Tab-separated table of C-alpha atoms in Angstrom:
chain	number	residue	atom	x	y	z
A	1	UNK	CA	-147.369	0.961	61.422
A	2	UNK	CA	-147.285	3.688	64.078
A	3	UNK	CA	-144.542	4.310	66.631
A	4	UNK	CA	-144.419	1.944	69.594
A	5	UNK	CA	-143.669	3.173	73.100
A	6	UNK	CA	-141.440	0.351	74.263
A	7	UNK	CA	-141.460	1.199	77.952
A	8	UNK	CA	-145.281	1.398	78.067
A	9	UNK	CA	-145.610	-1.825	76.050
A	10	UNK	CA	-143.262	-3.679	78.423
A	11	UNK	CA	-144.983	-2.216	81.515
A	12	UNK	CA	-148.368	-3.415	80.203
A	13	UNK	CA	-147.334	-7.056	79.887
A	14	UNK	CA	-149.033	-9.389	82.360
A	15	UNK	CA	-145.824	-10.907	83.751
A	16	UNK	CA	-142.106	-10.219	83.723
A	17	UNK	CA	-140.024	-12.166	81.190
A	18	UNK	CA	-143.166	-12.636	79.038
A	19	UNK	CA	-142.217	-11.005	75.741
A	20	UNK	CA	-144.430	-9.324	73.168
A	21	UNK	CA	-143.458	-9.610	69.540
A	22	UNK	CA	-143.402	-6.203	67.887
A	23	UNK	CA	-142.709	-7.372	64.352
A	24	UNK	CA	-140.406	-9.076	61.892
A	25	UNK	CA	-137.418	-7.625	60.093
A	26	UNK	CA	-136.472	-10.111	57.433
A	27	UNK	CA	-135.949	-13.365	59.299
A	28	UNK	CA	-135.505	-11.593	62.647
A	29	UNK	CA	-138.151	-11.173	65.337
A	30	UNK	CA	-138.131	-8.024	67.469
A	31	UNK	CA	-139.520	-8.476	70.972
A	32	UNK	CA	-139.857	-6.361	74.093
A	33	UNK	CA	-140.217	-7.519	77.701
A	34	UNK	CA	-140.091	-6.345	81.286
A	35	UNK	CA	-137.345	-7.777	83.482
A	36	UNK	CA	-137.707	-8.357	87.220
A	37	UNK	CA	-135.147	-9.241	89.857
A	38	UNK	CA	-135.546	-13.011	89.401
A	39	UNK	CA	-133.130	-15.266	87.513
A	40	UNK	CA	-133.949	-17.116	84.305
A	41	UNK	CA	-132.580	-20.598	83.534
A	42	UNK	CA	-129.707	-21.148	81.160
A	43	UNK	CA	-130.484	-21.488	77.465
A	44	UNK	CA	-128.730	-21.428	74.102
A	45	UNK	CA	-130.001	-20.852	70.578
A	46	UNK	CA	-129.025	-22.053	67.106
A	47	UNK	CA	-128.691	-18.454	65.898
A	48	UNK	CA	-127.171	-15.341	67.486
A	49	UNK	CA	-129.416	-12.926	69.381
A	50	UNK	CA	-129.129	-9.253	70.278
A	51	UNK	CA	-130.130	-8.012	73.748
A	52	UNK	CA	-130.698	-4.229	74.036
A	53	UNK	CA	-131.279	-2.815	77.482
A	54	UNK	CA	-133.487	0.298	77.223
A	55	UNK	CA	-133.580	1.057	80.944
A	56	UNK	CA	-132.336	-0.722	84.052
A	57	UNK	CA	-129.713	-3.434	83.863
A	58	UNK	CA	-129.423	-6.972	82.546
A	59	UNK	CA	-127.269	-9.336	84.612
A	60	UNK	CA	-126.138	-12.347	82.613
A	61	UNK	CA	-123.960	-15.373	82.997
A	62	UNK	CA	-122.385	-16.208	79.638
A	63	UNK	CA	-120.310	-19.371	79.347
A	64	UNK	CA	-119.908	-19.294	83.142
A	65	UNK	CA	-118.739	-15.644	83.326
A	66	UNK	CA	-120.790	-12.728	84.764
A	67	UNK	CA	-121.755	-9.974	82.288
A	68	UNK	CA	-123.569	-6.727	83.168
A	69	UNK	CA	-125.373	-4.881	80.391
A	70	UNK	CA	-126.442	-1.342	81.280
A	71	UNK	CA	-129.138	0.935	79.887
A	72	UNK	CA	-128.295	1.963	76.330
A	73	UNK	CA	-125.995	-1.005	75.793
A	74	UNK	CA	-126.378	-3.874	73.344
A	75	UNK	CA	-125.052	-7.378	74.029
A	76	UNK	CA	-124.663	-9.891	71.204
A	77	UNK	CA	-124.980	-13.541	72.228
A	78	UNK	CA	-123.236	-15.782	69.724
A	79	UNK	CA	-125.042	-18.767	68.294
A	80	UNK	CA	-124.815	-21.833	70.538
A	81	UNK	CA	-123.546	-19.846	73.538
A	82	UNK	CA	-124.991	-20.881	76.927
A	83	UNK	CA	-126.389	-17.881	78.794
A	84	UNK	CA	-128.619	-17.336	81.802
A	85	UNK	CA	-130.104	-14.300	83.554
A	86	UNK	CA	-128.687	-13.743	87.033
A	87	UNK	CA	-130.673	-12.287	89.927
A	88	UNK	CA	-130.902	-8.501	89.928
A	89	UNK	CA	-131.928	-7.825	86.315
A	90	UNK	CA	-134.583	-5.109	86.013
A	91	UNK	CA	-136.012	-2.722	83.451
A	92	UNK	CA	-136.955	-2.994	79.795
A	93	UNK	CA	-135.263	-5.316	77.324
A	94	UNK	CA	-135.525	-5.567	73.548
A	95	UNK	CA	-134.555	-8.920	72.005
A	96	UNK	CA	-133.762	-9.422	68.333
A	97	UNK	CA	-133.577	-13.065	67.383
A	98	UNK	CA	-134.297	-15.473	64.549
A	99	UNK	CA	-138.044	-15.867	64.240
A	100	UNK	CA	-139.417	-19.277	65.211
A	101	UNK	CA	-140.955	-21.219	62.370
């Protein structure tokens, strides 16, 4: 597999918050997406997930508390933790999560 330009891949997606799967690493799925300023509803997952902000900023609400994740930072969401995207998130995000079966 050749190198993937993550910023270009995210910019080429048809809509914000619509991820593209880049590949699998063991049981984990690696995805990239483009964030916009709009919020995303609360969710939780059975397994932990990693959120890596490549550029911009991710504004979260985690268990009712605001969390800001800046470019170059990684935020680990524990399994079963309620989290939502707050307004103002923008840029490129990589998500590593358990692949759906």
